[in-house]
Amino acid sequence: MMQEEVNEATSVLSVYGHTIKVTEVLQDGDTLTFIIVSQKLSGTGEYHVDRTYEDFEWLQQHLYAQEDVPGLQGVIFPPLPVRPQVNASAKVMKQLGFLGLGEWQPYCKALETFLRQVAAHSILKKNKTLEVFLTSTDPPGRQKLRRNIFNRLSQAVEGLWKEGHKDVDEFFHTERDHNLVLTGHTRTAAEKFLDVVLTEQKIAVACGHFAAALHICVENGEDPEKKAFSRVCVKLSEVFDSIKKNMTSIAVNDMNTLGLGLDLDSRYLEAEKEMLFRRTCKLVELENARKNAERAKPVKKNAMEEVKKAAEGEFEQICKVAKQEIVQLNQERVEMLQKNLIQWCEQQLQTAKEGADAYNQHLQAFIAMA
C-alpha cells in the first residue's frame, strides 16, 4: 500500500464501530493471531480479518503519526494493552494483570475495547489505516515500524524533567495533580483486586483437588460401616466440587466486570498522563520560542517571530483538543466504572443464588442419608 493512501485522513469507516469483536485467538507456537469480526455498513454481511499484535502496533503508530491533524498531541489515545506472550515470565504476567488470566479471553476483550474506542473517536476514526486494519484481507502491519513524534512516556527519559514544569493554565495544573493521585490509587486498586481473583482461583483449585482426593477413601465391600463412610465421602466430594464451580464463577465474574474495568481505567489514566506530558513539552517549546524571539538580533527577528507565532498556534490547538478530551474522559470514566460495578453486583448475585440452590440440594441429600 502506498504511504499517501495510508495517511489519508478523509476515510469514513465501512463498518459499525460498536459491532467490532475480537472473537478468538489462535496460537501457533509463540505467535498469537486474533480474529476480528465487524458488521458492514452496507448490511450485506461481515468482515473477518486475522491480525497479530504487530498489526495492532502498526495501527497505533499510524494514529500517532498524523502530523497534519491540528491538535493531535492533545488527544488521549485509547491505550493498547502491552504485548501478550505465550509462557510469559512472572514479570510480564504482572504487567498483563487481569489480561493474563482466563486463557486470553480478557486480552481479546481488551483489544476489542481498544478498537471500538478508536472507531468511536471523532478524530482517530477518520484515519484510513483503521479502515484498512478492519477490512483488508492482507496483513497490514508486518513491516518495520518507523519511530514517530509520539514515543511513550517511559521511553522519553531525556525529557522527564519537563513533567514537573510549572503550568500556565490552572485547569491543566489541577488535572496533572489529579491524574498523579488517581493513577496511583487506581493502579493499587487493580493490583489488590487482582490478588482477590488469584486467591479465588487458588481456592477453586484446592477444592477440586480435595474433591478428587475424597474418592481415594471410597472402599468396595459389604461392610455396612465402610459403605456408609464411602457414601459420605462421595457426597462430600460432590459438595466440594460445587464449591469449586461456585468459586470459579465468582473469579470469572470479578475478572470480566470490575477487574477489566479497573484495568482499562488504569491504562486510560496512563494515556492521559502521556498526553499531559506531551502538552507540557510543547509548553516548554513555546516558552523557549518566545525567549528566542525576544533575544533575537534584528536580522533574525522576523524569522523568530514567525516561529513563535507557529508555536503559539500549535499550542493553542493542542490545549483546545486536550480540554475536550479530558472532560469527555472524566465523564466516560464515571459511566464505565458505574456500569462495571452494576454488572459485578448483578453477576455475583446470580452466582450466589445458584450456589445457594446447589448447597441446599446437597443439604437435603445429607439429611436423607441420616
PDB file of N, CA and C in Angstrom, residues 235-236 238-240 242-243 354-370:
ATOM      1  N   LYS A 235     -20.415 -38.016  48.704  1.00  0.00           N
ATOM      2  CA  LYS A 235     -21.285 -36.836  48.810  1.00  0.00           C
ATOM      3  C   LYS A 235     -20.461 -35.586  49.125  1.00  0.00           C
ATOM      4  N   LEU A 236     -19.498 -35.729  50.025  1.00  0.00           N
ATOM      5  CA  LEU A 236     -18.631 -34.584  50.337  1.00  0.00           C
ATOM      6  C   LEU A 236     -17.847 -34.155  49.108  1.00  0.00           C
ATOM      7  N   GLU A 238     -18.870 -34.289  46.079  1.00  0.00           N
ATOM      8  CA  GLU A 238     -19.800 -33.512  45.258  1.00  0.00           C
ATOM      9  C   GLU A 238     -19.959 -32.096  45.808  1.00  0.00           C
ATOM     10  N   VAL A 239     -19.982 -31.995  47.145  1.00  0.00           N
ATOM     11  CA  VAL A 239     -20.103 -30.673  47.763  1.00  0.00           C
ATOM     12  C   VAL A 239     -18.900 -29.798  47.408  1.00  0.00           C
ATOM     13  N   PHE A 240     -17.708 -30.346  47.567  1.00  0.00           N
ATOM     14  CA  PHE A 240     -16.505 -29.549  47.285  1.00  0.00           C
ATOM     15  C   PHE A 240     -16.351 -29.271  45.793  1.00  0.00           C
ATOM     16  N   SER A 242     -18.926 -28.621  43.945  1.00  0.00           N
ATOM     17  CA  SER A 242     -19.834 -27.479  43.799  1.00  0.00           C
ATOM     18  C   SER A 242     -19.174 -26.192  44.270  1.00  0.00           C
ATOM     19  N   ILE A 243     -18.434 -26.293  45.382  1.00  0.00           N
ATOM     20  CA  ILE A 243     -17.716 -25.111  45.881  1.00  0.00           C
ATOM     21  C   ILE A 243     -16.693 -24.647  44.848  1.00  0.00           C
ATOM     22  N   GLU A 354     -27.405 -19.255  42.588  1.00  0.00           N
ATOM     23  CA  GLU A 354     -27.154 -20.588  42.045  1.00  0.00           C
ATOM     24  C   GLU A 354     -26.396 -21.454  43.044  1.00  0.00           C
ATOM     25  N   GLY A 355     -25.427 -20.847  43.734  1.00  0.00           N
ATOM     26  CA  GLY A 355     -24.678 -21.585  44.744  1.00  0.00           C
ATOM     27  C   GLY A 355     -25.546 -22.005  45.906  1.00  0.00           C
ATOM     28  N   ALA A 356     -26.418 -21.102  46.351  1.00  0.00           N
ATOM     29  CA  ALA A 356     -27.312 -21.421  47.469  1.00  0.00           C
ATOM     30  C   ALA A 356     -28.247 -22.570  47.110  1.00  0.00           C
ATOM     31  N   ASP A 357     -28.751 -22.576  45.891  1.00  0.00           N
ATOM     32  CA  ASP A 357     -29.628 -23.671  45.453  1.00  0.00           C
ATOM     33  C   ASP A 357     -28.870 -24.996  45.453  1.00  0.00           C
ATOM     34  N   ALA A 358     -27.632 -24.973  44.948  1.00  0.00           N
ATOM     35  CA  ALA A 358     -26.838 -26.203  44.898  1.00  0.00           C
ATOM     36  C   ALA A 358     -26.533 -26.715  46.304  1.00  0.00           C
ATOM     37  N   TYR A 359     -26.170 -25.795  47.220  1.00  0.00           N
ATOM     38  CA  TYR A 359     -25.853 -26.221  48.581  1.00  0.00           C
ATOM     39  C   TYR A 359     -27.093 -26.753  49.302  1.00  0.00           C
ATOM     40  N   ASN A 360     -28.242 -26.179  49.016  1.00  0.00           N
ATOM     41  CA  ASN A 360     -29.480 -26.667  49.627  1.00  0.00           C
ATOM     42  C   ASN A 360     -29.787 -28.087  49.167  1.00  0.00           C
ATOM     43  N   GLN A 361     -29.534 -28.377  47.890  1.00  0.00           N
ATOM     44  CA  GLN A 361     -29.738 -29.737  47.381  1.00  0.00           C
ATOM     45  C   GLN A 361     -28.789 -30.717  48.065  1.00  0.00           C
ATOM     46  N   HIS A 362     -27.554 -30.297  48.265  1.00  0.00           N
ATOM     47  CA  HIS A 362     -26.592 -31.156  48.972  1.00  0.00           C
ATOM     48  C   HIS A 362     -27.038 -31.394  50.417  1.00  0.00           C
ATOM     49  N   LEU A 363     -27.532 -30.338  51.060  1.00  0.00           N
ATOM     50  CA  LEU A 363     -28.006 -30.472  52.453  1.00  0.00           C
ATOM     51  C   LEU A 363     -29.168 -31.477  52.544  1.00  0.00           C
ATOM     52  N   GLN A 364     -30.113 -31.372  51.610  1.00  0.00           N
ATOM     53  CA  GLN A 364     -31.237 -32.286  51.607  1.00  0.00           C
ATOM     54  C   GLN A 364     -30.765 -33.725  51.380  1.00  0.00           C
ATOM     55  N   ALA A 365     -29.734 -33.887  50.542  1.00  0.00           N
ATOM     56  CA  ALA A 365     -29.198 -35.231  50.302  1.00  0.00           C
ATOM     57  C   ALA A 365     -28.561 -35.805  51.560  1.00  0.00           C
ATOM     58  N   PHE A 366     -27.857 -34.959  52.333  1.00  0.00           N
ATOM     59  CA  PHE A 366     -27.254 -35.427  53.581  1.00  0.00           C
ATOM     60  C   PHE A 366     -28.335 -35.784  54.599  1.00  0.00           C
ATOM     61  N   ILE A 367     -29.382 -34.964  54.635  1.00  0.00           N
ATOM     62  CA  ILE A 367     -30.475 -35.260  55.576  1.00  0.00           C
ATOM     63  C   ILE A 367     -31.131 -36.598  55.226  1.00  0.00           C
ATOM     64  N   ALA A 368     -31.256 -36.884  53.935  1.00  0.00           N
ATOM     65  CA  ALA A 368     -31.863 -38.135  53.501  1.00  0.00           C
ATOM     66  C   ALA A 368     -30.976 -39.321  53.864  1.00  0.00           C
ATOM     67  N   MET A 369     -29.655 -39.093  53.945  1.00  0.00           N
ATOM     68  CA  MET A 369     -28.726 -40.186  54.282  1.00  0.00           C
ATOM     69  C   MET A 369     -28.734 -40.520  55.773  1.00  0.00           C
ATOM     70  N   ALA A 370     -29.208 -39.604  56.588  1.00  0.00           N
ATOM     71  CA  ALA A 370     -29.138 -39.806  58.039  1.00  0.00           C
ATOM     72  C   ALA A 370     -30.038 -40.958  58.493  1.00  0.00           C
TER      73      ALA A 370
END
